[in-house]
mmCIF file of C-alpha atoms in Angstrom:
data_model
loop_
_atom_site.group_PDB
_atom_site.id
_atom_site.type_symbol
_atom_site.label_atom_id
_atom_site.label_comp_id
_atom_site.label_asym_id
_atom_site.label_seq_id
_atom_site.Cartn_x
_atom_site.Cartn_y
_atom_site.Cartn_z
ATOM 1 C CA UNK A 17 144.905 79.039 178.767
ATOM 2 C CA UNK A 18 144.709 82.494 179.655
ATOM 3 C CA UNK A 19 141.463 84.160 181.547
ATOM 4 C CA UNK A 20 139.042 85.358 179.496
ATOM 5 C CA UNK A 21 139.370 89.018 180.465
ATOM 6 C CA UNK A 22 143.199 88.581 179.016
ATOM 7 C CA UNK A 23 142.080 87.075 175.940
ATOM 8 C CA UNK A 24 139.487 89.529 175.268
ATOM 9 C CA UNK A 25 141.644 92.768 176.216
ATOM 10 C CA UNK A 26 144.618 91.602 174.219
ATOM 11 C CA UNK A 27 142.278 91.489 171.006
ATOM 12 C CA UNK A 28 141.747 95.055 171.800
ATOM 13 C CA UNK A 29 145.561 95.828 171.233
ATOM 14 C CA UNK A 30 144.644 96.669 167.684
ATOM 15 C CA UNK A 31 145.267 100.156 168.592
ATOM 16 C CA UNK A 32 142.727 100.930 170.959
ATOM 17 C CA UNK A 33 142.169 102.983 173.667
ATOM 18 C CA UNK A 34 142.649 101.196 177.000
ATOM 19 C CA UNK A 35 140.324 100.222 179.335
ATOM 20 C CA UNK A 36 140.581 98.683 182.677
ATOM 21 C CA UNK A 37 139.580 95.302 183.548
ATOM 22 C CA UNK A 38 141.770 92.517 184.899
ATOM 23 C CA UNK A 39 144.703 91.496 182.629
ATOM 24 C CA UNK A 40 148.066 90.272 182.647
ATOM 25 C CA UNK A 41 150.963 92.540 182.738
ATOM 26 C CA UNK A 42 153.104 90.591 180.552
ATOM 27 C CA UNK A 43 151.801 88.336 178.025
ATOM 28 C CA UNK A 44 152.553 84.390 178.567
ATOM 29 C CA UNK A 45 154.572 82.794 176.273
ATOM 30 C CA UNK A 46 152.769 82.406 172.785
ATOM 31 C CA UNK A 47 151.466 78.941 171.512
ATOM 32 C CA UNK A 48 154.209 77.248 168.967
ATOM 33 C CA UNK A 49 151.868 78.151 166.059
ATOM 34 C CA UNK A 50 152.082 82.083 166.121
ATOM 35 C CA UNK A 51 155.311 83.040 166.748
ATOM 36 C CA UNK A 52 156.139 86.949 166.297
ATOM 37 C CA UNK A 53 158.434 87.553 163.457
ATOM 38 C CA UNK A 54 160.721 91.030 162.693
ATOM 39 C CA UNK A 55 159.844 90.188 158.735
ATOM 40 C CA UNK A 56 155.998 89.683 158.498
ATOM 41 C CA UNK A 57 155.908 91.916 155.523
ATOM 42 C CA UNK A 58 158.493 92.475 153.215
ATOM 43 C CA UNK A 59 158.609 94.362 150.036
ATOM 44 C CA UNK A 60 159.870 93.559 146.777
ATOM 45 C CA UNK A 61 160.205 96.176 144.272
ATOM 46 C CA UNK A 62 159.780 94.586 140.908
ATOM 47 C CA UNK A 63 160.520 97.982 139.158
ATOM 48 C CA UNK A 64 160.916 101.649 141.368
ATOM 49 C CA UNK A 65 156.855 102.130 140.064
ATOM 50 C CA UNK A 66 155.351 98.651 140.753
ATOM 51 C CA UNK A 67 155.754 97.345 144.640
ATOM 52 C CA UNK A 68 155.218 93.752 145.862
ATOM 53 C CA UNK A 69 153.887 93.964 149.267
ATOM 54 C CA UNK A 70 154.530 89.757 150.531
ATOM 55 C CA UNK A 71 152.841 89.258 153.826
ATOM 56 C CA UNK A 72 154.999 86.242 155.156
ATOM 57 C CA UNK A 73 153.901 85.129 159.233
ATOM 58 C CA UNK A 74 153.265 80.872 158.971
ATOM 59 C CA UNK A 75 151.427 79.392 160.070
ATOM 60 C CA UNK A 76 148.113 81.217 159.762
ATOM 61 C CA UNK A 77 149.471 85.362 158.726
ATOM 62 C CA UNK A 78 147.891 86.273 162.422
ATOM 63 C CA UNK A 79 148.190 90.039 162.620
ATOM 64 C CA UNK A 80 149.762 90.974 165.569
ATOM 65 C CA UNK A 81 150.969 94.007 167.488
ATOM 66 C CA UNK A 82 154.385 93.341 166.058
ATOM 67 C CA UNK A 83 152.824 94.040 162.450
ATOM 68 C CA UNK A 84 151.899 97.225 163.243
ATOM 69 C CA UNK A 85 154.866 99.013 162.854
ATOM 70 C CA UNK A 86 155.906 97.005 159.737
ATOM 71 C CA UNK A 87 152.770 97.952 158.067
ATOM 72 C CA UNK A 88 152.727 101.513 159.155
ATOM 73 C CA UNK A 89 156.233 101.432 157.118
ATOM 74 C CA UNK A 90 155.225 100.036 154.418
ATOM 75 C CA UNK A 91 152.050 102.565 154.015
ATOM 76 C CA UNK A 92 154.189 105.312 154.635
ATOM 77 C CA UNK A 93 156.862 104.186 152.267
ATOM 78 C CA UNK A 94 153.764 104.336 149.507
ATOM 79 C CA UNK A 95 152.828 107.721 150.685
ATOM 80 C CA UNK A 96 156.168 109.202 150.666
ATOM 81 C CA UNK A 97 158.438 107.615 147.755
ATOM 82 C CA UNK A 98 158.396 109.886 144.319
ATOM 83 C CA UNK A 99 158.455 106.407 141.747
ATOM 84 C CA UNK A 100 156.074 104.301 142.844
ATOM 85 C CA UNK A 101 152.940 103.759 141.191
ATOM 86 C CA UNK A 102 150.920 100.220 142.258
ATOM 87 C CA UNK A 103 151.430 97.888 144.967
ATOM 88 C CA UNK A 104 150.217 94.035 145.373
ATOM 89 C CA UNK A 105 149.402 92.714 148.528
ATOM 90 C CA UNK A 106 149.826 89.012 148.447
ATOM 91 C CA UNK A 107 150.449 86.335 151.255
ATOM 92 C CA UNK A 108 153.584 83.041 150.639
ATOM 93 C CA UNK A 109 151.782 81.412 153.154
ATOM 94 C CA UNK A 110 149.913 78.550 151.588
ATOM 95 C CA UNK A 111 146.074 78.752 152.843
ATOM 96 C CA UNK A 112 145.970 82.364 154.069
ATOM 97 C CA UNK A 113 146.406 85.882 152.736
ATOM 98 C CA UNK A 114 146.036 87.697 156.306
ATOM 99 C CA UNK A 115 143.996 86.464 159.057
ATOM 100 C CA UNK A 116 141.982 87.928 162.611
ATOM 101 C CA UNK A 117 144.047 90.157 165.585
ATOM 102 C CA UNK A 118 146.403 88.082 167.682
ATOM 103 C CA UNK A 119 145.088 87.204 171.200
ATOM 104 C CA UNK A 120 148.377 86.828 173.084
ATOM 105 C CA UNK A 121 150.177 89.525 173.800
ATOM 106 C CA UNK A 122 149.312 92.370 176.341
ATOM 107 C CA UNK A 123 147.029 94.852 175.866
ATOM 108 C CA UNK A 124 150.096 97.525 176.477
ATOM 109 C CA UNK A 125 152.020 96.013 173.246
ATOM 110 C CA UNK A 126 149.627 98.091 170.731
ATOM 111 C CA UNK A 127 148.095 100.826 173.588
ATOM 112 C CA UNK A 128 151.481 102.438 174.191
ATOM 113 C CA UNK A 129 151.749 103.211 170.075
ATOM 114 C CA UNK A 130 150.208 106.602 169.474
ATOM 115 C CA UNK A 131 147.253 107.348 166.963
ATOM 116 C CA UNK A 132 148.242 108.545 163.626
ATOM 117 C CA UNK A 133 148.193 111.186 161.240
ATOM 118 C CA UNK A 134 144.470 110.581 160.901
ATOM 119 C CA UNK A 135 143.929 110.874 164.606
ATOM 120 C CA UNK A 136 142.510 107.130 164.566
ATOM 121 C CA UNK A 137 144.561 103.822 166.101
ATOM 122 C CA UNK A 138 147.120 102.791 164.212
ATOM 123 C CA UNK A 139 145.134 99.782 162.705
ATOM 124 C CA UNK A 140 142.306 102.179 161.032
ATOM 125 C CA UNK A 141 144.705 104.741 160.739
ATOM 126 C CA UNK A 142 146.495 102.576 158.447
ATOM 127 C CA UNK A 143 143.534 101.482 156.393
ATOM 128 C CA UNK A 144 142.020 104.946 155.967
ATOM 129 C CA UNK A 145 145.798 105.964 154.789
ATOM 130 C CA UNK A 146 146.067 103.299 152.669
ATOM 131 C CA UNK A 147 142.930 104.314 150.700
ATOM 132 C CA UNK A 148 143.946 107.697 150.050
ATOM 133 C CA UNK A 149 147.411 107.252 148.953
ATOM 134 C CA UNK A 150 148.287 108.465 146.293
ATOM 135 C CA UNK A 151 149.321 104.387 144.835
ATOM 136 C CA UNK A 152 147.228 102.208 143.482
ATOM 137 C CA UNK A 153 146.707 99.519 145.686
ATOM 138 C CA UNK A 154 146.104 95.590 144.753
ATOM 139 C CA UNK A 155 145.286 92.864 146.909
ATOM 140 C CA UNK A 156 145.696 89.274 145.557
ATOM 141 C CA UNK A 157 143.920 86.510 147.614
ATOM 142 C CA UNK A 158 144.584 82.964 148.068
ATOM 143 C CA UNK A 159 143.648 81.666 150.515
ATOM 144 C CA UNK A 160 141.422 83.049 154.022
ATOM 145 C CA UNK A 161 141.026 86.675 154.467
ATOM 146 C CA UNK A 162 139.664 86.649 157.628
ATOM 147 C CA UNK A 163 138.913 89.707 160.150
ATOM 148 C CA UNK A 164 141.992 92.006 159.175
ATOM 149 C CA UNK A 165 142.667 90.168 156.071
ATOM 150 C CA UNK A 166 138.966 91.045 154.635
ATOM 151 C CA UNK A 167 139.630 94.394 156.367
ATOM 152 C CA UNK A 168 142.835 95.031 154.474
ATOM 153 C CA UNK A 169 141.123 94.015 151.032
ATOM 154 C CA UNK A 170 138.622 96.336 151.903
ATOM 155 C CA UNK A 171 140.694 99.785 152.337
ATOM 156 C CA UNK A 172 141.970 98.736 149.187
ATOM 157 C CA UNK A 173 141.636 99.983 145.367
ATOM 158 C CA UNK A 174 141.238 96.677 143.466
ATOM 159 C CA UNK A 175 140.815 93.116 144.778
ATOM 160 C CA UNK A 176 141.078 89.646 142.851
ATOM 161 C CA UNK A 177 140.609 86.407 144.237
ATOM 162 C CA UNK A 178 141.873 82.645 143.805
ATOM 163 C CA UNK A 179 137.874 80.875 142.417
ATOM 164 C CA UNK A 180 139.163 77.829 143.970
ATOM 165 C CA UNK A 181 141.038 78.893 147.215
ATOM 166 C CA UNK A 182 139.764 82.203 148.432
ATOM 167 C CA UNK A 183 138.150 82.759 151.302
ATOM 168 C CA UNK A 184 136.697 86.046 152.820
ATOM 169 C CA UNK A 185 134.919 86.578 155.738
ATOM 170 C CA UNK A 186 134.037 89.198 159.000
ATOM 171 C CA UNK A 187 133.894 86.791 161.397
ATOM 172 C CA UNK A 188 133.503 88.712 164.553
ATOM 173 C CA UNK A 189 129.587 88.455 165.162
ATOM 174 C CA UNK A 190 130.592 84.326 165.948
ATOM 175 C CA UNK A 191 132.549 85.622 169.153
ATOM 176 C CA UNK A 192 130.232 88.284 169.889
ATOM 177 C CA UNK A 193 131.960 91.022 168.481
ATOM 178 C CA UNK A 194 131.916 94.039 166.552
ATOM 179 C CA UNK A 195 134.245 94.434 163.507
ATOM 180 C CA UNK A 196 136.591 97.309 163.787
ATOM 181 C CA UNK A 197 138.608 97.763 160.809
ATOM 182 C CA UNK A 198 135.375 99.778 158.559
ATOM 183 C CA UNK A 199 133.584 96.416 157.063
ATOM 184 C CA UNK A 200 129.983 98.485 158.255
ATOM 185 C CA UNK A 201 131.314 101.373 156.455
ATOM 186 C CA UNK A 202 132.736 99.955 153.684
ATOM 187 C CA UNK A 203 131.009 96.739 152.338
ATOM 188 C CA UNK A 204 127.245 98.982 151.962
ATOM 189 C CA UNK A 205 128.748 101.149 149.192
ATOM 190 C CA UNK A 206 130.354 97.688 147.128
ATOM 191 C CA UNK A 207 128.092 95.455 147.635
ATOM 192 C CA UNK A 208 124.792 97.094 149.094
ATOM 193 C CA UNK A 209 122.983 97.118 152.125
ATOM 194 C CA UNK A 210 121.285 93.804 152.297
ATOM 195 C CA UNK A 211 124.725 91.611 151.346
ATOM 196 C CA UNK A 212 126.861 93.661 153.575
ATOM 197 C CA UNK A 213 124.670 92.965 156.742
ATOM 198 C CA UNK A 214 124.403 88.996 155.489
ATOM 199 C CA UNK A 215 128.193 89.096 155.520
ATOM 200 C CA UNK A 216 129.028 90.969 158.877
ATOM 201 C CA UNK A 217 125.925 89.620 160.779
ATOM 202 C CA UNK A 218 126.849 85.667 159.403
ATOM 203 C CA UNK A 219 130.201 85.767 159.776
ATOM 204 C CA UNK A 220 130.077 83.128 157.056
ATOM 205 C CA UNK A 221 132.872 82.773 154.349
ATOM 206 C CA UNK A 222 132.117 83.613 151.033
ATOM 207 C CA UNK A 223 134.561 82.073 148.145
ATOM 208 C CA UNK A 224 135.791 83.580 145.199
ATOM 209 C CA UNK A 225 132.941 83.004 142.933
ATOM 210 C CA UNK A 226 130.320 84.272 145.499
ATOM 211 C CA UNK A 227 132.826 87.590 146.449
ATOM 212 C CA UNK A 228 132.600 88.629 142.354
ATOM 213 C CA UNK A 229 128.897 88.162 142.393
ATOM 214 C CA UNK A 230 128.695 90.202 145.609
ATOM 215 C CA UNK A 231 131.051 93.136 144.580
ATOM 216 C CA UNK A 232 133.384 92.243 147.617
ATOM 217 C CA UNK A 233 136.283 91.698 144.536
ATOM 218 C CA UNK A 234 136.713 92.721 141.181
ATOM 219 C CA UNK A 235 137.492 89.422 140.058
ATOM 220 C CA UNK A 236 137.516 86.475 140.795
ATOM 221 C CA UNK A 237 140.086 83.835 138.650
ATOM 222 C CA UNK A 238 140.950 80.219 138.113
ATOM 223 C CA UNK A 239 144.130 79.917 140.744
ATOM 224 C CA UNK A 240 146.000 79.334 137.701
ATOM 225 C CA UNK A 241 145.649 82.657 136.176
ATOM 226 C CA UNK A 242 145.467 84.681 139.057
ATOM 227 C CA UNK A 243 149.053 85.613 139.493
ATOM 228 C CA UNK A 244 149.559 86.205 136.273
ATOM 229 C CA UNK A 245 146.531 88.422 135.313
ATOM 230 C CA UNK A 246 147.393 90.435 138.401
ATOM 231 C CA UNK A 247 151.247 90.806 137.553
ATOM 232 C CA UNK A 248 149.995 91.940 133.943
ATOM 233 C CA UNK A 249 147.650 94.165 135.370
ATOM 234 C CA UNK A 250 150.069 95.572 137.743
ATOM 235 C CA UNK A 251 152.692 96.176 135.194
ATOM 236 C CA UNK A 252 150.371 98.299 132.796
ATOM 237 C CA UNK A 253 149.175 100.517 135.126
ATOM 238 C CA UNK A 254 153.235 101.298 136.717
ATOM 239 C CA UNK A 255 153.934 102.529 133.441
ATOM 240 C CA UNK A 256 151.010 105.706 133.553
ATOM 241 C CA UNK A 257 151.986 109.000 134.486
ATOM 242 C CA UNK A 258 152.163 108.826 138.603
ATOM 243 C CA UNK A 259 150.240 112.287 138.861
ATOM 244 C CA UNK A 260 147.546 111.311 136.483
ATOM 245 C CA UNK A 261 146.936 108.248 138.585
ATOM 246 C CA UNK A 262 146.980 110.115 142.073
ATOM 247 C CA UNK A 263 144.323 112.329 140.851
ATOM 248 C CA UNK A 264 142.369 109.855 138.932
ATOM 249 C CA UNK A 265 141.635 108.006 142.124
ATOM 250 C CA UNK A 266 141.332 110.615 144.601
ATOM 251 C CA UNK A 267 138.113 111.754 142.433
ATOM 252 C CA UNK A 268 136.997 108.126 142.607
ATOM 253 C CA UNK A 269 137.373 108.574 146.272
ATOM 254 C CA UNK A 270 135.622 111.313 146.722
ATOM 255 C CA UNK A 271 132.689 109.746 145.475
ATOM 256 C CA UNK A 272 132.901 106.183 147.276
ATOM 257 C CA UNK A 273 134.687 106.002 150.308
ATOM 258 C CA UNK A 274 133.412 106.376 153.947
ATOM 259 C CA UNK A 275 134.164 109.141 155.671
ATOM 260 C CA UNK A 276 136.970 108.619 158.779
ATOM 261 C CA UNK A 277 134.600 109.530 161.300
ATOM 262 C CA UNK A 278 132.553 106.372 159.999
ATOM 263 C CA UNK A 279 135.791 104.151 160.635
ATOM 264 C CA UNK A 280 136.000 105.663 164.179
ATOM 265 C CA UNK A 281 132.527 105.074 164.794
ATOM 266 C CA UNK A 282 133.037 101.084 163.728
ATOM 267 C CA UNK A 283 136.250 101.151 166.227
ATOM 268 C CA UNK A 284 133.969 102.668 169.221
ATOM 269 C CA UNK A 285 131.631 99.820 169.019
ATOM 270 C CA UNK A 286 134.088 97.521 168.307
ATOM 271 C CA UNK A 287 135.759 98.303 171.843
ATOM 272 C CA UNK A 288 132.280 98.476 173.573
ATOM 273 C CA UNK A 289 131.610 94.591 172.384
ATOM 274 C CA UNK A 290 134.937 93.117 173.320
ATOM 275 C CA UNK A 291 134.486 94.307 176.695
ATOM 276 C CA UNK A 292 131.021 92.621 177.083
ATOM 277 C CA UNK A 293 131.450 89.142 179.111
ATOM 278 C CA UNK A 294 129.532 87.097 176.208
ATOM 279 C CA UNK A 295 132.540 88.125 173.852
ATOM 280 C CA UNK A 296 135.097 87.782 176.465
ATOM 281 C CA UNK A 297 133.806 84.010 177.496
ATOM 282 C CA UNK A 298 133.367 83.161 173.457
ATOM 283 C CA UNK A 299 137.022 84.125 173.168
ATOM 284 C CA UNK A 300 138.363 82.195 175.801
ATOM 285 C CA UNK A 301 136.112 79.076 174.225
ATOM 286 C CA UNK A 302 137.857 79.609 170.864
ATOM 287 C CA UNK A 303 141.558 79.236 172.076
ATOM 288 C CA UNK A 304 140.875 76.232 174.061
ATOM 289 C CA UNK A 305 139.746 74.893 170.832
ATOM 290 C CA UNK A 306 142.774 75.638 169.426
ATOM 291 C CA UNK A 307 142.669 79.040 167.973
ATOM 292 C CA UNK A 308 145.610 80.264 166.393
ATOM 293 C CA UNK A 309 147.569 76.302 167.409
ATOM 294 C CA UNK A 310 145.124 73.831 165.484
ATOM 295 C CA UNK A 311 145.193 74.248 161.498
ATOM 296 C CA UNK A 312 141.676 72.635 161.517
ATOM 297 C CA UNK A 313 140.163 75.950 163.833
ATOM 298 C CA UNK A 314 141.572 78.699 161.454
ATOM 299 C CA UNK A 315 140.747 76.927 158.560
ATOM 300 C CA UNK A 316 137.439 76.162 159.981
ATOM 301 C CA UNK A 317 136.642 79.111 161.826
ATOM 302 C CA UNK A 318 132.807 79.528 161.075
ATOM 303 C CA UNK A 319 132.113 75.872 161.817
ATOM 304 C CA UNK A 320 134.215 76.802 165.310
ATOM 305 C CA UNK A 321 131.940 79.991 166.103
ATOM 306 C CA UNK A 322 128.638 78.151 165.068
ATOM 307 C CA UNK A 323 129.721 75.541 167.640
ATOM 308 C CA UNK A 324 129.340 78.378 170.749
ATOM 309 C CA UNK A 325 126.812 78.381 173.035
ATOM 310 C CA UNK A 326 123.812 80.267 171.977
ATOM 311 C CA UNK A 327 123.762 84.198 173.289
ATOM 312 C CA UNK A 328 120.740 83.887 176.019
#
């Protein structure tokens, strides 16, 4: 396994600055279960107005510097093109909708990419974008948002969950780490102040059920309705008048979402904590248990964390 320093450094790649401390040049070869992919996210245009966003990386949708770029396309394509109206994010991997960062590669894979139009790293860049664009954004969830996935859920308009099979969760605090994608800046104006900090100071999942009572989705459905309901959903609202929509939310947004400088403020302290040696050595822990190789520790991934050593 690689040394902790790598481990923890190469979580940073989300688009961070760089920092310093010991860490491999080139990444080793990555373990057989998260192998990078050119097609993590495809799109499937059901009609010019209503976008399918299918995030497709098996085993376990690990979001990876590779993504980036695939993303960013995808965000600008729903920024840019004249037609479309709504997109659904949705996973056809079996178990997850998007999971945490990928440890493995070198911290230069994601540092050389440049901030974006927002003047944040590309992963909050792409989040604070996504919010604002003038689309109405869906997210569909079966199976474990975790880290990014919860993140990506987040930054977006509407969410709807699987009652039996979804799974959400910040699970940073369990390695000793900050969340960086806006859950502190987010989750306080959905769900309050007193759930928010239970959910990013746990780390806990919360199911379907427990994510409608909290605000953290709109709805949540019997698995057997939920692709359905959403389709439906999706469908009426293509067929509204694209300006009227665009304006319609960015008053809504005005009115509930965090400013950017609160997203950049999340990212600072995220870097601060992964460079501490507690979250560095809690890292390191993790993948020899089998982080992102063993089905059991993604699916698991609280009962892995609660299994660290206690922070002295």
């Amino acid at each position: 396994m690689m040394k902790a320093t790598l481990l923890a450094s190469a979580f940073v790649a989300a688009g961070l600055m760089a920092f310093t401390p010991a860490f491999a040049e080139k990444a080793p070869d990555a373990p057989k279960g998260n192998q990078p992919s050119k097609d993590e996210i495809k799109v499937v245009k059901v009609t010019p107005e209503y976008w399918r966003v299918v995030i497709d990386h098996p085993p376990f949708n690990i979001f990876g510097p590779e993504t980036i770029p695939q993303l960013n396309k995808v965000i600008t394509a729903l920024e840019t093109d004249p037609k479309v109206r709504v997109v659904v994010f949705e996973s056809a991997v079996p178990g997850f909708f998007l999971t945490h960062y990928d440890f493995v590669p070198a911290l230069t894979d994601t540092t050389s990419m440049k901030n974006g139009s927002t003047g944040l790293p590309p992963l909050p860049d792409m989040l604070v974008r996504l919010s604002k664009a003038p689309v109405v954004s869906i997210v569909k969830v079966r199976g474990r948002a975790t880290g990014v996935g919860s993140e990506l859920s987040l930054a977006s308009d509407m969410r709807f969950a699987s009652r039996e099979k979804a799974l959400f969760s910040q699970w940073e605090i369990g390695a000793a780490l900050v969340p960086g994608g806006g859950p502190m800046a987010r989750l306080p104006r959905m769900m309050g102040r007193g759930r928010a900090l239970e959910v990013v100071l746990t780390g806990d999942d919360i199911n379907g059920d427990l994510a409608e009572r909290y605000g953290y989705v709109n709805r949540s459905l019997p698995d057997a309705q939920l692709d359905d309901f959403v389709d439906k959903l999706a469908r009426r609202i293509s067929r509204f008048d694209k300006q009227s929509l665009a304006d319609i939310k960015n008053l809504v947004n005005e009115n509930s979402l965090p400013p950017d400088k609160e997203i950049g403020a999340g990212w600072d302290a995220f870097i601060t904590s992964v460079k501490r040696p507690q979250a560095q050595k809690n890292i390191k822990t993790l993948m020899d248990d089998g982080l992102q190789v063993k089905p059991d520790v993604e699916v698991r991934l609280p009962y892995y964390t609660g299994k660290l050593d206690p922070v002295p």
